[in-house]
Coordinates of C-alpha atoms and ligand atoms in Angstrom, one line a residue:
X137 CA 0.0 0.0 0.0
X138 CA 0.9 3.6 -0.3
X139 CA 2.2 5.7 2.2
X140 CA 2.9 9.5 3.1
X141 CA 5.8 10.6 3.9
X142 CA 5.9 14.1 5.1
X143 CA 9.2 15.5 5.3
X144 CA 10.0 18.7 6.8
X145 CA 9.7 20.7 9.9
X146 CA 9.1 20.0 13.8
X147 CA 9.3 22.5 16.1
X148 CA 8.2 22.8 20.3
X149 CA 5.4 25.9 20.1
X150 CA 6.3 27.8 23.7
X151 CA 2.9 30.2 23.9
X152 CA 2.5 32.7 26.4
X153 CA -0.5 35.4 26.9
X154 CA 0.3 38.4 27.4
X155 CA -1.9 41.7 28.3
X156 CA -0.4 43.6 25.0
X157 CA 2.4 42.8 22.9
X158 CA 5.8 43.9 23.8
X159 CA 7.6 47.3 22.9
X160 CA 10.8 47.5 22.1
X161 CA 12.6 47.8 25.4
X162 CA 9.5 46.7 27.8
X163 CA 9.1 43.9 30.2
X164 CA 6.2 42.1 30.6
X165 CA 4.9 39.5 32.4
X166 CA 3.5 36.6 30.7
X167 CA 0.5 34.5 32.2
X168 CA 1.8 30.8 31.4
X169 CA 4.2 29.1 29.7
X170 CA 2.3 26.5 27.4
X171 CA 4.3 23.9 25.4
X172 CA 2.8 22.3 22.1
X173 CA 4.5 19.8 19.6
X174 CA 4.1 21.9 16.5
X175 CA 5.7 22.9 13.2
X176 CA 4.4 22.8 9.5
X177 CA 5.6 19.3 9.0
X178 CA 4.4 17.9 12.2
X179 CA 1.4 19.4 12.2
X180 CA 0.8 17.7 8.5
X181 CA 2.1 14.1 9.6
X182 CA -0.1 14.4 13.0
X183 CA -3.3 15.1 10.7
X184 CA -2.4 12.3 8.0
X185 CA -2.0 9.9 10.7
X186 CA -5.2 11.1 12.7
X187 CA -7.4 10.4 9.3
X188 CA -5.5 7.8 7.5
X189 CA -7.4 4.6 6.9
X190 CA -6.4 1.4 8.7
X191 CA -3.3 0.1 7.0
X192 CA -2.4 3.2 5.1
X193 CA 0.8 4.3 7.1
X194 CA 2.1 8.0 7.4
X195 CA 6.1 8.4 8.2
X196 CA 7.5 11.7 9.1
X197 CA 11.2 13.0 8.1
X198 CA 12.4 15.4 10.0
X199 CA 15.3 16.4 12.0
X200 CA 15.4 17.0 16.0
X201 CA 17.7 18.0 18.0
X202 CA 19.6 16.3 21.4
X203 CA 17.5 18.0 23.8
X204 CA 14.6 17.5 26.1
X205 CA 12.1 19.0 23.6
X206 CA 13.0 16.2 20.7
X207 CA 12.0 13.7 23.3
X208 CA 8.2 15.6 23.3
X209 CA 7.9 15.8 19.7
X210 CA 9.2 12.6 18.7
X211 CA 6.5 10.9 21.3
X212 CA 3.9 13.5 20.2
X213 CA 4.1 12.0 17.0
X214 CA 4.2 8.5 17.3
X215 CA 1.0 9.0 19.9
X216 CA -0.9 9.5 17.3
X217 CA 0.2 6.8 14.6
X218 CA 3.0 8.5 13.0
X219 CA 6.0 6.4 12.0
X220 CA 9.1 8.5 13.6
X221 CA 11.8 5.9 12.3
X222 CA 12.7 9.1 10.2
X223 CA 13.7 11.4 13.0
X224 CA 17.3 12.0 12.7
X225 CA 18.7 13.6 16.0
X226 CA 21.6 16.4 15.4
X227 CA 23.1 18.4 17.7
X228 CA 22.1 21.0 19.2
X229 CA 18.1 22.6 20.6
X230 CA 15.0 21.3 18.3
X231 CA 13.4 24.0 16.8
X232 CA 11.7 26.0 18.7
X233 CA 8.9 28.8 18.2
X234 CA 8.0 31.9 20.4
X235 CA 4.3 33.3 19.9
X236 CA 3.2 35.8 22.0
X237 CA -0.9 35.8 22.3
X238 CA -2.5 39.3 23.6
X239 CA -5.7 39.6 24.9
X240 CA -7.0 40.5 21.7
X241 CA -5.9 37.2 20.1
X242 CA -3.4 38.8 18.2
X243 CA -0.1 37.6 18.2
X244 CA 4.1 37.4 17.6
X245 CA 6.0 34.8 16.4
X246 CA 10.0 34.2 16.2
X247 CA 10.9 30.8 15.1
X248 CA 14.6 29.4 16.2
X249 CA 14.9 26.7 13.2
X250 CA 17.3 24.6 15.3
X251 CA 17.7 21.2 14.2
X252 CA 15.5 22.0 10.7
X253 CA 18.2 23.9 9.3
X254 CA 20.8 21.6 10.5
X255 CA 20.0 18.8 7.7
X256 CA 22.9 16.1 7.7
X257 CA 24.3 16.0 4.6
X258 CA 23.3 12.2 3.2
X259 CA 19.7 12.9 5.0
X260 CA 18.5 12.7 1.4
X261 CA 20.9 9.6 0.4
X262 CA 18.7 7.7 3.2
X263 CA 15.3 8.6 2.9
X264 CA 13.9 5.3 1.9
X265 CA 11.3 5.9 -0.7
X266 CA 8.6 3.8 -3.3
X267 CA 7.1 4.0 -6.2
X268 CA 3.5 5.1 -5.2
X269 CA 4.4 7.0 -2.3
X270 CA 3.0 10.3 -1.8
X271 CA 5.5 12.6 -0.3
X272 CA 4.2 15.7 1.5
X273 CA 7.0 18.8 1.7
X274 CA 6.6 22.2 2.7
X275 CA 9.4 25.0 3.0
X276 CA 10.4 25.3 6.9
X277 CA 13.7 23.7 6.4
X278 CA 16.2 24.1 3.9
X279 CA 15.1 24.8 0.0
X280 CA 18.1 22.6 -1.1
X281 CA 16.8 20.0 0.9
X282 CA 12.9 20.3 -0.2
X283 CA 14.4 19.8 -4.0
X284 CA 17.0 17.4 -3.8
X285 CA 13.9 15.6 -2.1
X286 CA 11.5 16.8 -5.2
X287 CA 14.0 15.0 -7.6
X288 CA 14.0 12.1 -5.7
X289 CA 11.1 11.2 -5.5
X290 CA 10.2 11.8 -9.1
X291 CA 13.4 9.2 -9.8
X292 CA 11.6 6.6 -8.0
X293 CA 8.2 7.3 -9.4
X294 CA 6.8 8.5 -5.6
X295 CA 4.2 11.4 -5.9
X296 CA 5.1 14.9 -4.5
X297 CA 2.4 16.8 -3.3
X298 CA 4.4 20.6 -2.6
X299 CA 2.8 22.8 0.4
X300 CA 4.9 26.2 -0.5
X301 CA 4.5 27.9 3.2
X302 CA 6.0 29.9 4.5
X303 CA 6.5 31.4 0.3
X304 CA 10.0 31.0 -1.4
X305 CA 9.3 32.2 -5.0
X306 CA 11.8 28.9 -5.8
X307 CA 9.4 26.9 -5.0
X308 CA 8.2 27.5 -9.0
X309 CA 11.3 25.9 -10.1
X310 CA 10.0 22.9 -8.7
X311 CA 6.7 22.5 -10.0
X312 CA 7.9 20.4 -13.0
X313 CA 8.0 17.4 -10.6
X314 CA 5.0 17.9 -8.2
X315 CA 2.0 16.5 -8.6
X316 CA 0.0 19.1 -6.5
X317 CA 0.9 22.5 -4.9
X318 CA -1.1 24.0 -1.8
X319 CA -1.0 27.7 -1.1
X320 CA -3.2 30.0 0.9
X321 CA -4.2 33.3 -1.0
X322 CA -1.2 35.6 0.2
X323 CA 1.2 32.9 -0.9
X324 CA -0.5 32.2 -4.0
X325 CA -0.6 36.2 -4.7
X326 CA 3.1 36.4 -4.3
X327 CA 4.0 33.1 -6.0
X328 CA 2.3 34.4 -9.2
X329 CA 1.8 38.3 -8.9
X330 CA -1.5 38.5 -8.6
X331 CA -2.3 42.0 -7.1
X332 CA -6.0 41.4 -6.8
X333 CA -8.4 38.9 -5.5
X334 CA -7.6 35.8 -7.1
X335 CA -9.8 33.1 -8.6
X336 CA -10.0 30.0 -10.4
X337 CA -9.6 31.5 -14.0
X338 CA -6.7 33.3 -12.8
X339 CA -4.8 30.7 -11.4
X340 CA -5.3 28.4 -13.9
X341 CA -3.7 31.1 -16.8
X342 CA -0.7 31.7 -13.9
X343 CA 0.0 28.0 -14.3
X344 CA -1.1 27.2 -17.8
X345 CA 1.6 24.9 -19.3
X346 CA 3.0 23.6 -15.8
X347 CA 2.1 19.2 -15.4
X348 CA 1.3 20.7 -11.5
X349 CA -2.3 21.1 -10.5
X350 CA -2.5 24.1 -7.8
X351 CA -5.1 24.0 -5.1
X352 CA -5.3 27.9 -3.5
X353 CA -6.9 27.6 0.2
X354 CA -8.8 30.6 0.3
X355 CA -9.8 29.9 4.7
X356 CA -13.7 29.9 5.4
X357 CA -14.2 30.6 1.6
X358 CA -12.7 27.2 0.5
X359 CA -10.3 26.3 -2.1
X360 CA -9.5 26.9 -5.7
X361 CA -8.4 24.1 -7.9
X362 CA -6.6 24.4 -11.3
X363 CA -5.5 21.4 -12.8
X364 CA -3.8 20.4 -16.4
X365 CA -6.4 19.5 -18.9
X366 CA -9.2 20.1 -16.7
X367 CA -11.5 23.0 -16.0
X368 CA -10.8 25.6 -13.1
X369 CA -13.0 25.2 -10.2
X370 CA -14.1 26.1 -6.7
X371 CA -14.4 23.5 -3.9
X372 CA -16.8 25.3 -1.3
X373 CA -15.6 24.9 2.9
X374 CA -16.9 22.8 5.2
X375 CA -19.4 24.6 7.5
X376 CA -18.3 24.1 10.5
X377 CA -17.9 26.7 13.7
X378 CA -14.2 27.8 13.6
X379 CA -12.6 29.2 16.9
X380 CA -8.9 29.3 15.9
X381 CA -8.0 28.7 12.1
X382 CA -4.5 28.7 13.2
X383 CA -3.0 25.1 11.9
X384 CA -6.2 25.1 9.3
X385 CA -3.9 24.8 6.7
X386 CA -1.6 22.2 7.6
X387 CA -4.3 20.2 8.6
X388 CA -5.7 20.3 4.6
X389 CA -2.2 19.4 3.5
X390 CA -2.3 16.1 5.6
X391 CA -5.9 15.1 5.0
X392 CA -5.4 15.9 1.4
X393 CA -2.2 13.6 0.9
X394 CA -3.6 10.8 2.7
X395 CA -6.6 10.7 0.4
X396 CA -4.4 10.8 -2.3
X397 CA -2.4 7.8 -1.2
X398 CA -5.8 6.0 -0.8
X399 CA -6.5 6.3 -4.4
X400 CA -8.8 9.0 -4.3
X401 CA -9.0 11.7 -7.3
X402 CA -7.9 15.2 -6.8
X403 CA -11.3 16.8 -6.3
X404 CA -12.1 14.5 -3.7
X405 CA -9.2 14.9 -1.9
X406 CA -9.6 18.2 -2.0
X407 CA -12.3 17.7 0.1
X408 CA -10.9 15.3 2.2
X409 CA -8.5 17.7 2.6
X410 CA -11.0 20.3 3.1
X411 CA -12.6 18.3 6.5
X412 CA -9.7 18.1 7.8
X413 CA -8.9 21.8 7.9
X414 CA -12.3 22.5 8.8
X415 CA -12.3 20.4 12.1
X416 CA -8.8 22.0 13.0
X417 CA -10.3 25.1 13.1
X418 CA -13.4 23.8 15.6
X419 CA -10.4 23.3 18.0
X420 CA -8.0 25.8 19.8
X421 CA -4.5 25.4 18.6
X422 CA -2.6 24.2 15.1
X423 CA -3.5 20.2 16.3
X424 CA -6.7 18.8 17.0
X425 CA -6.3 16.3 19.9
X426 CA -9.5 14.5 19.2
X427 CA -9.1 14.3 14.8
X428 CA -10.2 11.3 13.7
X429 CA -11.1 9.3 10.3
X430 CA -14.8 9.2 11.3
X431 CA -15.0 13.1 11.3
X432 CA -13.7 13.9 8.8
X433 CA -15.1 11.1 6.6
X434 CA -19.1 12.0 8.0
X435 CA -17.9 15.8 5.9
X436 CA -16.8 14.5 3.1
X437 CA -20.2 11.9 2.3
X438 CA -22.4 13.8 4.4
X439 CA -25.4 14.7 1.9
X440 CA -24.4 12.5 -1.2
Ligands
ADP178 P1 -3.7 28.7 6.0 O1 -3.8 28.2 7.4 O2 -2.5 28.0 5.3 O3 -3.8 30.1 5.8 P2 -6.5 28.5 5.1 O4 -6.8 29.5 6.2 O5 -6.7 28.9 3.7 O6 -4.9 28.0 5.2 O7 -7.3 27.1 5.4 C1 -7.0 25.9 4.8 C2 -8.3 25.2 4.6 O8 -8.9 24.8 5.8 C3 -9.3 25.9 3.8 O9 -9.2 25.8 2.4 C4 -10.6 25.3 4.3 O10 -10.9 24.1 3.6 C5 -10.3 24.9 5.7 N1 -10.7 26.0 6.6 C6 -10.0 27.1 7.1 N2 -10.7 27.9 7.8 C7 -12.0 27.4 7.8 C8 -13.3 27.8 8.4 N3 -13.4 29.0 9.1 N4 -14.3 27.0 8.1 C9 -14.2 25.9 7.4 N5 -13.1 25.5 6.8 C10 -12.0 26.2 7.0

């Protein structure tokens, strides 16, 4: 069978309230340190995993570092079905992300890439990959890394499905070898220039010509699909009643490559991948403890 293989980034989320957000030379006081196993790539693997069918197995790649915080985000992962055979341990911290939250809900971030940008050099060399695999990346660690990865997996006939977050215009140099890019609007606009609100039409002329199809997640509004030989469309959200869209998209990425791996055609994964981001959001924080196949799968048949 199939798997996914998300390869990418891991980092431990430290969040702390505070009553404003700092100014340059003020102290604050903070309510509560709160730890969470997060990063793009973990968050991905933990939503594959969480609505994977029985049998269908989701591995994550990924480097940690030799501290106490690798320790939390390996077992984070493998909690929820991941297979963490894949986590190389450097050394040094694992990465590591600050986000202040004020009491407005706004909030900071500073991310401390540790061990993601401290790939081993035959990392690569080792990844074990098949034919038929579906192999999720995104662009937390190292762009050399995300396409040497890209080439091999088209060598051995795996499927690359290419989550371009956070945006490195590179990332279109790749597209010749991936079956399916995600990006949210603001990435999309920047990938392709678009200065005004995009849609279906528009991204399909942006990418006319490229063997990628390009799904743009446009948040409550849904998702835009353009693929080769096809006509653009729109696949509507779920409705569902979102408290924190933060993780949203991460979620779509896993639930989306999982269908994928099970076969599924790309509209319907779409929507698989769709659930998956809309359940995130009816949960505080980027993963939902409780996910599950069942969930997500009652979204995707529910009124057919
Ligand atoms: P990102 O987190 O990368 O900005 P989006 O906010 O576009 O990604 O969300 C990704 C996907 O998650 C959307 O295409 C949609 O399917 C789902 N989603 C996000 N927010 C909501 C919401 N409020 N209601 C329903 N689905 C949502």
């Amino acid at each position: 069978m199939s798997r996914v293989v998300v390869v990418g980034s891991v980092n431990l989320d430290l969040v702390y309230g505070v009553p404003h957000l700092p100014r340059p030379g003020e102290t604050l006081l903070g309510d509560a340190l709160r730890r969470h196993s997060g990063g793009k790539g973990g968050n991905q693997a933990h939503a594959a995993a969480r609505v994977a069918p029985p049998g269908l197995p989701v591995a994550m790649v990924a480097c940690v570092g030799d501290d106490e915080a690798a320790v939390r985000l390996t077992s984070d992962l493998a909690d929820a079905g991941v297979d963490v055979a894949g986590l190389h341990a450097v050394a040094g911290p694992s990465g590591t992300a600050l986000i202040a939250v004020d009491a407005d809900g706004e909030n900071t971030i500073v991310v401390i890439p540790g061990a993601n940008a401290a790939w081993p050099g035959d990392a690569v060399d080792r990844l074990a990959l098949a034919a038929g695999d579906v192999v999720v990346l995104q662009l937390e660690v190292p762009f050399e890394v995300v396409a040497a990865v890209v080439a091999r997996a088209a060598s051995v006939g795996a499927r690359t499905v290419l989550n371009a977050a956070p945006l490195d215009r590179r990332a279109a140099e790749l597209l010749g070898d991936v079956e399916v890019l995600v990006v949210n609007e603001v990435e999309a606009a920047e990938l392709f220039g678009f200065d005004s609100e995009v849609d279906a039409e528009t991204v399909a002329h942006a990418v006319a010509g490229s063997p990628a199809a390009v799904v743009v997640t446009l948040g409550g509004r849904g998702a835009l699909v353009a693929a080769p030989g096809t006509p653009p469309r729109e696949v509507p959200a779920f409705a569902v009643d979102a408290v924190d869209t933060v993780g949203a998209g991460d979620a779509f990425v896993g639930g989306l490559a999982v269908a994928l791996a099970d076969g599924a055609a790309l509209d319907e994964a779409v929507r698989w991948g769709s659930a998956t981001g809309a359940l995130t959001a009816t949960v505080h924080g980027a993963r939902h403890p409780r996910l599950d196949r069942a969930a997500a799968e009652a979204l995707v048949t529910g009124g057919r």
